[in-house]
Amino acid sequence: MTRHVPALVIGGGISGLVCAYALRKSGIDAQLVESSPRPGGVIKSVSRDGFLLELGPQSFSGTPALRELCVELGVSNELLQAPPRAPRFVLIEGELRPVPLSPPAFFVSSLIDGSTKWALVRDILGKTIPPDADESIAAFTRRKFSAQLLDRLVGPFVSGIYAGDPERLSLRSAFPQLYEAEKAAGSVIRGMLGLAKSKTGPRERPTLHSFREGNETLVRALANKLGAALLTETSVAQISRQNDGSFDVHLENKHGGESVSAQSLILATPMDVTGKLLSRLDSSFEAALGSIDYAAVAVVSLGYRKKDIGHSLNGFGFLVPRSAGLRVLGSVWNSSLFPRRAPQGNALLTSFVGGTTDPAASELKTEELASLVHREISPLLSIKNEPAFSNVTIWPRALPQYNLGHGDRLATVAKACSRFPGLWLTGNYLRGPAIGSCIDQALAVAEEVRKRLAA
Ligand SMILES: Cc1cc2nc3c(=O)[nH]c(=O)nc-3n(C[C@H](O)[C@H](O)[C@H](O)COP(=O)(O)OP(=O)(O)OC[C@H]3O[C@@H](n4cnc5c(N)ncnc54)[C@H](O)[C@@H]3O)c2cc1C
C-alpha cells in the first residue's frame, strides 16, 4: 500500500529537521526520514566523565532566525552566549597573539606589517574590479592585500570555517559578501561598510552560542516537536517520479519496506547521498554533486587539570597558520566559553586536525591523534602533565568544500532541479556550512514548498 504525504523531507540533520518543522508549523503534514538511530547529523553533544563534549560543531552564531526558533521551541532560556569580548589568538612565531577585533585595532596591531597596512589603506582609497573568472581566496587576498595577511589571518580563519585550502576555495562561493563588496564599491572595506550600513534594524555584534546541555538541545527540541512525523532508522532505497508529477519514494527500515508518494520532496542529505538518490531521475545530479570535495576532520577533546596548565585560557581559543608547521588547525577552549563543560578544577580544550591541507591526518588512529594534539598544544599553553581525559571523533566527510567552480556545479544542480517541479534541495553545501546558514536555507525552502502547495 502506498501512503500519500504532501511533503517528505529526507535527512534529519539540522537542515532537514528545521525544514520539516517549518512545514508542519505552516499546517503541512510533512514527514521526515532519517537513516541513523538519532537525528542531528553532525551535531552531537555527549556527556562523559563529567565533561560535556561537542563531537561536531562547538558553537554557533546567534542569527535572528535561530533565536526566533529557540523561542518557538521553548529552549531560549537554555541558550548560552560566549563572552563577546573573549580574545581569539593566532600562533605567530611560536607565540599566541590576540587577533585584533576592530578596524582601528587592526591598524595598530603587530600581527601585520606596514606593507599589509598600506594595502588596506590602498583598498579604502582606491578602486579595483574583481576578475570575471572565479578567483580563489588566496589569489584574492594576495591581489588585494598581501601574502602575509593570507598566511597569518585569512588562511587560519578559512580553515576554522571550512577546514579548507584557500588556494582552492572560491571567494565568490565561500565568502560572497567580500566578492560583492569589491564589485559594488570597488573596495572590499568600503563595500563591507556600505553593506553593514544598509542593513535595517539595530546593529548587532556577532555572538557565539551553545546550550546549557550542549548544541544537541536544539536537535532534541526539534525532534520532540516532530514526534511521530520523524522516522529514524529508515533509509531511502529508491526515488522515482510518477506520471502525475509526485515522487514515489521507497523507504526501508527494520520492519520492512513501504512506498510513500510525496507531492513535494526535499532532500536534506549530504550532497554525495543526494546525488546518488537522484541519479535515477537525472544523472547530472550525481555528476555535479559527486564532484564536490569534502574535508575530513578529526575533533580531539582533551581534559586537563587546571593546575597543570600555565596559560590563563582567557579567550576563545587559537588558530594555527599552516606556515607554523603544526598539524593542529586550531583549538577551542570550551570551558572558558560556557559553564559546565568540565568538572570542577578541570579544563576542556577541543582541537581540530586534518582538513583538505592534511588529508592523511584523518587516517591516524585515535590514540595517535590524541597524543599528537597533546604534544603540539602543550608548549603553547604551558601544559605540564598528560591529559586526564580524551575523546577523538573522526569525520571522514565533515565539511563540503566551496572550491573553484562550485558556483557552476550548483548551477548545473539547480538546472536539473528545475526539470522536476516539487523537488528541493537544502543542506550545508548550498549557502554556507554554518548552522545558522543551514537554518536560514531550510526555512527558505520550507516557505517555497508552502507557497507551491498553497497555489
Ligand atoms: C567537525 C565539525 C565542526 C563544525 N563546526 C561548526 C561550528 O563551530 N559552527 C557552525 O555553525 N557550524 C559548524 N559545523 C558545520 C555544521 O555543523 C554543519 O554544516 C551542519 O550541521 C550540517 O547540517 P545538515 O543537516 O545540512 O547536514 P548533516 O548534519 O550532515 O545531516 C544530514 C543527515 O542526513 C542523514 N542521511 C544520510 N543519508 C541518508 C539517507 N539515505 N536517508 C535518510 N537520511 C540520510 C544523515 O544521517 C544526517 O543525519 C561543523 C561541522 C563539523 C563536521
Coordinates of C-alpha atoms and ligand atoms in Angstrom, one line a residue:
M1 CA 0.0 0.0 0.0
T2 CA 1.3 3.5 -0.8
R3 CA 1.0 6.2 1.7
H4 CA 0.4 9.8 0.4
V5 CA 2.1 12.8 2.0
P6 CA 2.1 16.4 0.9
A7 CA 5.8 16.8 1.7
L8 CA 8.6 14.3 2.5
V9 CA 11.9 15.5 3.9
I10 CA 14.9 13.1 3.7
G11 CA 17.8 13.6 6.1
G12 CA 17.4 14.6 9.7
G13 CA 20.4 16.8 10.3
I14 CA 19.7 20.4 11.3
S15 CA 18.7 21.3 7.7
G16 CA 16.0 18.6 7.4
L17 CA 14.8 19.0 11.0
V18 CA 14.2 22.7 10.5
C19 CA 12.6 22.3 7.1
A20 CA 10.2 19.6 8.4
Y21 CA 9.4 21.6 11.5
A22 CA 8.7 24.8 9.5
L23 CA 6.4 22.9 7.1
R24 CA 4.4 21.3 9.9
K25 CA 4.2 24.7 11.6
S26 CA 2.6 26.1 8.5
G27 CA 0.0 23.3 8.6
I28 CA 1.5 20.9 6.1
D29 CA 1.7 17.3 7.1
A30 CA 5.4 16.9 6.4
Q31 CA 7.2 13.6 7.3
L32 CA 11.0 13.4 8.0
V33 CA 13.1 10.3 7.2
E34 CA 16.5 9.8 8.9
S35 CA 18.7 6.8 8.2
S36 CA 20.5 6.7 11.6
P37 CA 19.0 6.0 15.0
R38 CA 19.4 9.6 16.1
P39 CA 18.6 12.9 14.4
G40 CA 21.0 15.8 14.3
G41 CA 23.6 14.7 11.7
V42 CA 27.0 16.1 12.7
I43 CA 25.6 18.0 15.7
K44 CA 26.3 15.7 18.7
S45 CA 26.7 16.5 22.3
V46 CA 27.9 13.8 24.7
S47 CA 28.5 13.8 28.5
R48 CA 31.4 11.6 29.7
D49 CA 33.2 11.6 33.0
G50 CA 31.9 15.0 33.9
F51 CA 32.9 16.6 30.6
L52 CA 30.3 17.9 28.1
L53 CA 31.7 17.2 24.7
E54 CA 30.7 18.6 21.3
L55 CA 31.7 15.9 18.8
G56 CA 30.9 18.2 15.8
P57 CA 30.3 21.9 15.9
Q58 CA 31.5 23.6 19.1
S59 CA 29.2 26.6 19.0
F60 CA 27.1 28.6 16.6
S61 CA 26.4 32.2 15.6
G62 CA 23.2 33.7 17.0
T63 CA 21.3 34.6 13.8
P64 CA 17.8 36.2 14.1
A65 CA 16.1 33.1 12.7
L66 CA 17.9 30.8 15.1
R67 CA 17.0 32.9 18.1
E68 CA 13.4 33.0 17.0
L69 CA 13.4 29.3 16.5
C70 CA 14.7 28.8 20.1
V71 CA 11.8 31.0 21.4
E72 CA 9.3 28.9 19.5
L73 CA 10.8 25.7 20.7
G74 CA 10.9 26.9 24.3
V75 CA 14.7 26.5 24.6
S76 CA 15.7 30.1 24.6
N77 CA 16.3 30.0 28.4
E78 CA 18.8 27.2 27.8
L79 CA 20.8 29.3 25.3
L80 CA 24.2 30.4 26.4
Q81 CA 26.3 33.2 24.9
A82 CA 30.1 33.0 24.9
P83 CA 31.8 36.1 26.3
P84 CA 31.6 38.5 23.4
R85 CA 35.0 40.1 24.0
A86 CA 36.8 36.8 24.5
P87 CA 40.0 37.2 22.5
R88 CA 40.9 34.8 19.7
F89 CA 44.5 34.0 19.3
V90 CA 46.7 33.1 16.3
L91 CA 50.0 31.4 16.5
I92 CA 52.7 33.7 15.2
E93 CA 56.5 33.0 15.6
G94 CA 55.8 30.4 18.4
E95 CA 53.5 32.8 20.4
L96 CA 49.8 33.1 20.8
R97 CA 48.9 36.6 19.8
P98 CA 45.4 38.2 20.0
V99 CA 43.6 38.8 16.8
P100 CA 42.5 42.5 16.5
L101 CA 38.7 42.7 16.9
S102 CA 38.1 46.2 15.5
P103 CA 39.3 48.1 12.4
P104 CA 41.4 50.6 14.5
A105 CA 42.9 47.7 16.5
F106 CA 43.9 46.1 13.2
F107 CA 45.8 49.2 12.0
V108 CA 47.9 49.3 15.2
S109 CA 48.4 45.5 15.5
S110 CA 51.8 44.0 15.3
L111 CA 50.3 40.9 13.6
I112 CA 50.6 42.6 10.2
D113 CA 53.5 44.6 8.7
G114 CA 53.5 48.1 7.2
S115 CA 53.0 47.0 3.7
T116 CA 49.9 45.0 4.6
K117 CA 48.5 48.1 6.4
W118 CA 49.3 50.2 3.3
A119 CA 47.4 47.6 1.2
L120 CA 44.4 48.1 3.5
V121 CA 44.7 51.9 3.0
R122 CA 45.0 51.4 -0.8
D123 CA 41.8 49.4 -0.8
I124 CA 39.9 52.1 1.2
L125 CA 41.1 54.9 -1.1
G126 CA 41.3 53.1 -4.4
K127 CA 39.1 51.3 -6.9
T128 CA 39.5 47.8 -8.2
I129 CA 37.4 45.4 -10.2
P130 CA 37.2 41.7 -9.4
P131 CA 38.3 39.4 -12.3
D132 CA 35.5 37.8 -14.3
A133 CA 36.8 34.3 -13.7
D134 CA 36.2 32.5 -10.3
E135 CA 39.1 33.6 -8.0
S136 CA 40.5 31.6 -5.1
I137 CA 40.5 33.2 -1.6
A138 CA 44.3 33.0 -1.7
A139 CA 44.6 34.8 -5.1
F140 CA 42.1 37.4 -3.9
T141 CA 44.0 38.1 -0.7
R142 CA 47.3 38.4 -2.5
R143 CA 45.9 40.6 -5.2
K144 CA 44.1 43.0 -2.8
F145 CA 46.2 42.8 0.3
S146 CA 49.3 40.6 0.9
A147 CA 50.7 37.1 1.3
Q148 CA 51.3 37.9 4.9
L149 CA 47.6 38.6 5.6
L150 CA 46.8 35.3 3.8
D151 CA 49.2 33.3 5.9
R152 CA 48.6 34.9 9.3
L153 CA 44.9 35.6 9.3
V154 CA 42.9 34.7 6.2
G155 CA 44.2 31.2 5.9
P156 CA 43.7 30.2 9.6
F157 CA 40.2 31.9 9.5
V158 CA 39.3 29.9 6.4
S159 CA 40.5 26.7 7.9
G160 CA 38.4 27.5 11.0
I161 CA 35.2 27.6 8.9
Y162 CA 35.8 25.2 6.0
A163 CA 38.9 23.2 7.1
G164 CA 39.7 24.1 3.5
D165 CA 42.6 25.3 1.4
P166 CA 42.4 29.0 0.5
E167 CA 44.3 28.2 -2.8
R168 CA 41.3 26.1 -3.9
L169 CA 38.3 27.7 -2.1
S170 CA 36.3 30.1 -4.3
L171 CA 35.9 33.6 -2.9
R172 CA 32.6 34.1 -4.8
S173 CA 31.1 30.9 -3.4
A174 CA 32.7 30.7 0.1
F175 CA 32.6 34.4 1.0
P176 CA 30.1 36.0 -1.5
Q177 CA 29.9 39.2 0.6
L178 CA 33.6 40.0 0.0
Y179 CA 33.2 39.5 -3.7
E180 CA 30.0 41.6 -3.9
A181 CA 31.6 44.3 -1.8
E182 CA 34.5 44.8 -4.2
K183 CA 32.2 44.5 -7.2
A184 CA 29.7 47.1 -5.9
A185 CA 32.1 49.6 -4.3
G186 CA 35.5 49.0 -6.0
S187 CA 36.8 48.4 -2.5
V188 CA 36.3 45.5 -0.1
I189 CA 36.4 47.6 3.0
R190 CA 34.1 50.4 1.7
G191 CA 31.8 47.8 0.3
M192 CA 31.6 45.9 3.5
L193 CA 30.9 49.1 5.5
G194 CA 28.2 50.1 3.0
L195 CA 26.6 46.6 3.4
A196 CA 26.6 47.0 7.2
K197 CA 25.0 50.4 6.9
S198 CA 22.3 49.3 4.5
K199 CA 21.1 46.6 7.0
T200 CA 17.9 47.7 8.7
G201 CA 17.3 47.3 12.5
P202 CA 19.8 47.7 15.3
R203 CA 23.4 46.9 14.6
E204 CA 24.3 43.6 16.3
R205 CA 27.7 42.3 17.3
P206 CA 28.2 38.8 16.1
T207 CA 27.7 36.4 19.1
L208 CA 28.6 32.8 19.6
H209 CA 26.2 30.4 21.4
S210 CA 25.6 27.0 22.7
F211 CA 23.0 25.5 25.1
R212 CA 23.4 24.6 28.8
E213 CA 23.3 20.9 27.9
G214 CA 25.2 21.3 24.6
N215 CA 24.3 22.0 20.9
E216 CA 22.1 18.9 20.7
T217 CA 19.4 20.7 22.7
L218 CA 18.2 22.3 19.5
V219 CA 18.1 18.9 17.8
R220 CA 16.2 17.3 20.6
A221 CA 13.7 20.2 20.8
L222 CA 13.0 19.9 17.0
A223 CA 12.7 16.1 17.2
N224 CA 10.2 16.4 20.1
K225 CA 8.1 18.8 18.1
L226 CA 8.1 16.5 15.1
G227 CA 7.1 13.5 17.2
A228 CA 5.8 10.6 15.1
A229 CA 6.5 12.7 11.9
L230 CA 10.2 11.8 12.3
L231 CA 11.1 8.3 11.2
T232 CA 14.6 7.3 12.3
E233 CA 16.5 4.2 11.2
T234 CA 14.7 4.5 7.9
S235 CA 16.5 4.8 4.7
V236 CA 15.5 5.6 1.2
A237 CA 16.0 2.8 -1.3
Q238 CA 14.7 4.4 -4.4
I239 CA 13.1 7.6 -5.7
S240 CA 11.1 7.7 -8.9
R241 CA 8.7 10.2 -10.5
Q242 CA 5.1 9.4 -11.1
N243 CA 3.1 10.5 -14.2
D244 CA 1.1 13.0 -12.0
G245 CA 4.4 14.7 -11.0
S246 CA 4.5 13.3 -7.5
F247 CA 7.5 11.4 -6.2
D248 CA 7.4 7.7 -5.3
V249 CA 9.9 7.1 -2.5
H250 CA 10.6 3.6 -1.4
L251 CA 11.6 3.5 2.3
E252 CA 13.2 0.7 4.2
N253 CA 13.5 0.0 7.9
K254 CA 13.9 -3.0 10.2
H255 CA 10.2 -3.8 9.8
G256 CA 10.4 -3.9 6.0
G257 CA 9.7 -1.6 3.1
E258 CA 7.0 0.9 2.4
S259 CA 6.2 3.2 -0.6
V260 CA 5.4 6.8 0.1
S261 CA 4.0 9.1 -2.6
A262 CA 5.1 12.7 -1.9
Q263 CA 3.8 15.8 -3.7
S264 CA 6.9 17.7 -2.6
L265 CA 10.3 16.0 -2.0
I266 CA 13.0 17.8 0.0
L267 CA 16.5 16.3 0.1
A268 CA 18.5 17.4 3.2
T269 CA 21.1 14.6 2.9
P270 CA 24.8 15.1 2.4
M271 CA 25.5 16.0 -1.2
D272 CA 27.0 12.7 -2.3
V273 CA 24.0 10.9 -0.9
T274 CA 21.7 13.4 -2.6
G275 CA 23.5 12.9 -6.0
K276 CA 23.1 9.1 -5.7
L277 CA 19.4 9.2 -4.6
L278 CA 18.5 11.4 -7.5
S279 CA 20.6 9.7 -10.1
R280 CA 17.6 7.7 -11.4
L281 CA 15.8 10.9 -12.1
D282 CA 18.7 12.6 -13.8
S283 CA 22.3 11.6 -14.0
S284 CA 23.6 15.2 -13.9
F285 CA 22.7 15.3 -10.2
E286 CA 25.3 12.7 -9.3
A287 CA 27.9 14.0 -11.7
A288 CA 27.7 17.6 -10.3
L289 CA 27.2 16.7 -6.6
G290 CA 29.6 13.8 -6.5
S291 CA 32.4 16.1 -7.8
I292 CA 32.3 18.4 -4.8
D293 CA 35.0 17.7 -2.3
Y294 CA 34.6 17.2 1.4
A295 CA 37.2 17.9 4.1
A296 CA 37.9 15.2 6.7
V297 CA 38.4 16.5 10.2
A298 CA 39.4 14.9 13.5
V299 CA 37.9 16.5 16.6
V300 CA 40.1 15.9 19.6
S301 CA 38.8 16.9 23.0
L302 CA 41.4 16.8 25.8
G303 CA 40.6 17.4 29.5
Y304 CA 43.3 18.7 31.8
R305 CA 43.6 19.6 35.5
K306 CA 43.7 23.4 35.6
K307 CA 46.7 23.3 37.8
D308 CA 48.6 21.5 35.0
I309 CA 48.0 24.4 32.6
G310 CA 50.2 27.5 32.8
H311 CA 48.2 29.6 30.3
S312 CA 45.2 31.6 31.7
L313 CA 43.0 30.2 28.9
N314 CA 41.3 33.6 28.9
G315 CA 39.8 33.6 25.4
F316 CA 38.0 31.7 22.7
G317 CA 41.0 29.6 21.6
F318 CA 43.5 29.8 18.8
L319 CA 44.1 29.2 15.1
V320 CA 47.3 28.0 13.6
P321 CA 48.7 29.3 10.2
R322 CA 49.9 26.4 8.0
S323 CA 53.4 28.0 7.9
A324 CA 53.7 27.3 11.7
G325 CA 54.4 23.6 10.7
L326 CA 51.9 22.1 13.2
R327 CA 49.1 19.6 12.3
V328 CA 46.6 21.1 14.7
L329 CA 44.4 23.6 12.8
G330 CA 43.1 25.3 15.9
S331 CA 41.8 24.8 19.4
V332 CA 38.6 25.9 21.2
W333 CA 38.8 26.5 24.9
N334 CA 35.3 25.1 25.7
S335 CA 35.4 25.5 29.4
S336 CA 36.4 29.2 29.1
L337 CA 33.4 29.9 26.9
F338 CA 30.5 28.0 28.5
P339 CA 29.8 26.7 32.1
R340 CA 29.7 23.0 33.0
R341 CA 31.9 21.8 30.1
A342 CA 34.4 20.3 32.6
P343 CA 34.3 19.0 36.2
Q344 CA 35.5 21.4 38.9
G345 CA 39.2 22.1 38.7
N346 CA 39.5 20.9 35.1
A347 CA 39.6 22.5 31.6
L348 CA 38.3 21.2 28.3
L349 CA 40.1 22.0 25.1
T350 CA 38.9 20.8 21.7
S351 CA 41.3 20.8 18.8
F352 CA 40.9 20.1 15.1
V353 CA 43.3 18.2 12.9
G354 CA 43.1 17.4 9.2
G355 CA 41.2 19.4 6.7
T356 CA 42.0 19.5 3.0
T357 CA 45.6 20.5 3.5
D358 CA 46.3 17.4 5.7
P359 CA 44.0 14.6 4.4
A360 CA 46.3 11.9 5.9
A361 CA 45.5 13.1 9.5
S362 CA 42.1 11.5 9.5
E363 CA 43.7 8.2 8.8
L364 CA 45.6 8.3 12.1
K365 CA 44.5 6.1 15.0
T366 CA 42.5 7.9 17.7
E367 CA 45.4 7.4 20.3
E368 CA 47.9 8.9 17.8
L369 CA 45.6 11.9 17.2
A370 CA 45.2 12.5 21.0
S371 CA 48.9 12.3 21.6
L372 CA 49.7 14.5 18.6
V373 CA 47.4 17.2 19.8
H374 CA 48.7 17.0 23.4
R375 CA 52.3 17.2 22.0
E376 CA 51.6 20.2 19.8
I377 CA 49.4 22.3 22.2
S378 CA 51.4 21.6 25.4
P379 CA 54.3 24.1 24.7
L380 CA 51.8 26.8 23.6
L381 CA 49.7 26.6 26.7
S382 CA 52.5 25.6 29.2
I383 CA 50.8 22.3 29.9
K384 CA 52.9 20.3 32.4
N385 CA 51.0 17.0 32.6
E386 CA 49.3 14.4 30.4
P387 CA 45.5 15.0 29.8
A388 CA 43.2 13.5 32.4
F389 CA 40.6 12.7 29.7
S390 CA 40.5 12.4 25.9
N391 CA 37.9 11.8 23.2
V392 CA 38.5 11.7 19.5
T393 CA 35.9 11.8 16.7
I394 CA 36.9 11.4 13.1
W395 CA 34.5 12.9 10.4
P396 CA 35.7 11.5 7.1
R397 CA 33.2 13.8 5.3
A398 CA 33.0 16.7 7.7
L399 CA 32.6 19.9 5.6
P400 CA 31.8 20.4 1.9
Q401 CA 34.4 22.5 0.0
Y402 CA 33.2 25.5 -1.9
N403 CA 36.1 25.2 -4.2
L404 CA 36.7 26.9 -7.6
G405 CA 33.8 26.1 -9.9
H406 CA 31.4 25.5 -7.0
G407 CA 29.0 28.1 -8.4
D408 CA 29.0 26.4 -11.8
R409 CA 28.4 23.0 -10.2
L410 CA 25.5 24.4 -8.2
A411 CA 24.1 26.0 -11.4
T412 CA 24.1 22.5 -13.0
V413 CA 22.3 21.1 -10.0
A414 CA 19.7 24.0 -10.0
K415 CA 19.1 23.4 -13.7
A416 CA 18.5 19.7 -13.1
C417 CA 16.2 20.5 -10.2
S418 CA 14.1 22.9 -12.3
R419 CA 13.1 19.9 -14.5
F420 CA 11.4 18.4 -11.5
P421 CA 8.8 20.8 -10.0
G422 CA 8.2 19.8 -6.4
L423 CA 11.8 18.8 -5.8
W424 CA 14.0 20.9 -3.5
L425 CA 17.5 20.5 -2.0
T426 CA 18.7 22.0 1.2
G427 CA 21.9 21.5 3.2
N428 CA 25.4 22.8 4.1
Y429 CA 26.8 22.6 0.5
L430 CA 24.5 25.3 -0.9
R431 CA 24.5 28.6 1.0
G432 CA 27.2 28.2 3.7
P433 CA 28.1 25.4 6.1
A434 CA 27.4 27.3 9.4
I435 CA 24.4 26.1 11.4
G436 CA 22.8 29.5 11.1
S437 CA 23.1 29.4 7.3
C438 CA 21.7 25.9 7.1
I439 CA 18.7 27.1 9.2
D440 CA 18.1 30.1 7.0
Q441 CA 18.2 28.0 3.9
A442 CA 15.9 25.3 5.3
L443 CA 13.4 27.9 6.3
A444 CA 13.5 29.5 2.8
V445 CA 13.0 26.1 1.2
A446 CA 10.0 25.3 3.5
E447 CA 8.5 28.7 2.5
E448 CA 8.8 27.8 -1.2
V449 CA 7.3 24.4 -0.6
R450 CA 4.4 26.0 1.3
K451 CA 3.7 28.5 -1.5
R452 CA 3.7 25.8 -4.1
L453 CA 1.4 23.6 -2.2
A454 CA -0.9 26.5 -1.5
A455 CA -1.0 27.6 -5.2
Ligands
LIG1 C1 33.7 18.9 12.9 C2 32.7 20.0 12.6 C3 32.8 21.2 13.2 C4 31.9 22.2 12.8 N1 31.9 23.4 13.5 C5 30.9 24.3 13.3 C6 30.7 25.4 14.2 O1 31.5 25.6 15.1 N2 29.7 26.3 13.9 C7 28.8 26.1 12.9 O2 27.9 26.9 12.8 N3 28.9 25.0 12.1 C8 29.9 24.1 12.3 N4 30.0 23.0 11.5 C9 29.1 22.9 10.3 C10 27.6 22.4 10.7 O3 27.6 21.7 11.9 C11 27.1 21.6 9.5 O4 27.3 22.2 8.3 C12 25.6 21.4 9.7 O5 25.3 20.9 11.0 C13 25.1 20.4 8.6 O6 23.8 20.1 8.8 P1 23.0 19.3 7.6 O7 21.6 19.0 8.2 O8 23.0 20.1 6.4 O9 23.8 18.0 7.3 P2 24.1 16.8 8.2 O10 24.4 17.2 9.6 O11 25.2 16.0 7.5 O12 22.8 15.9 8.2 C14 22.5 15.1 7.1 C15 21.6 13.9 7.6 O13 21.2 13.1 6.6 C16 21.2 11.8 7.1 N5 21.2 10.8 5.9 C17 22.3 10.5 5.2 N6 21.9 9.6 4.2 C18 20.6 9.4 4.4 C19 19.7 8.6 3.7 N7 20.0 7.8 2.7 N8 18.4 8.6 4.1 C20 18.0 9.3 5.2 N9 18.9 10.1 5.9 C21 20.1 10.2 5.5 C22 22.4 11.7 8.0 O14 22.3 10.6 8.8 C23 22.3 13.0 8.6 O15 21.5 13.0 9.8 C24 30.9 22.0 11.8 C25 30.8 20.7 11.2 C26 31.7 19.7 11.6 C27 31.6 18.4 10.9

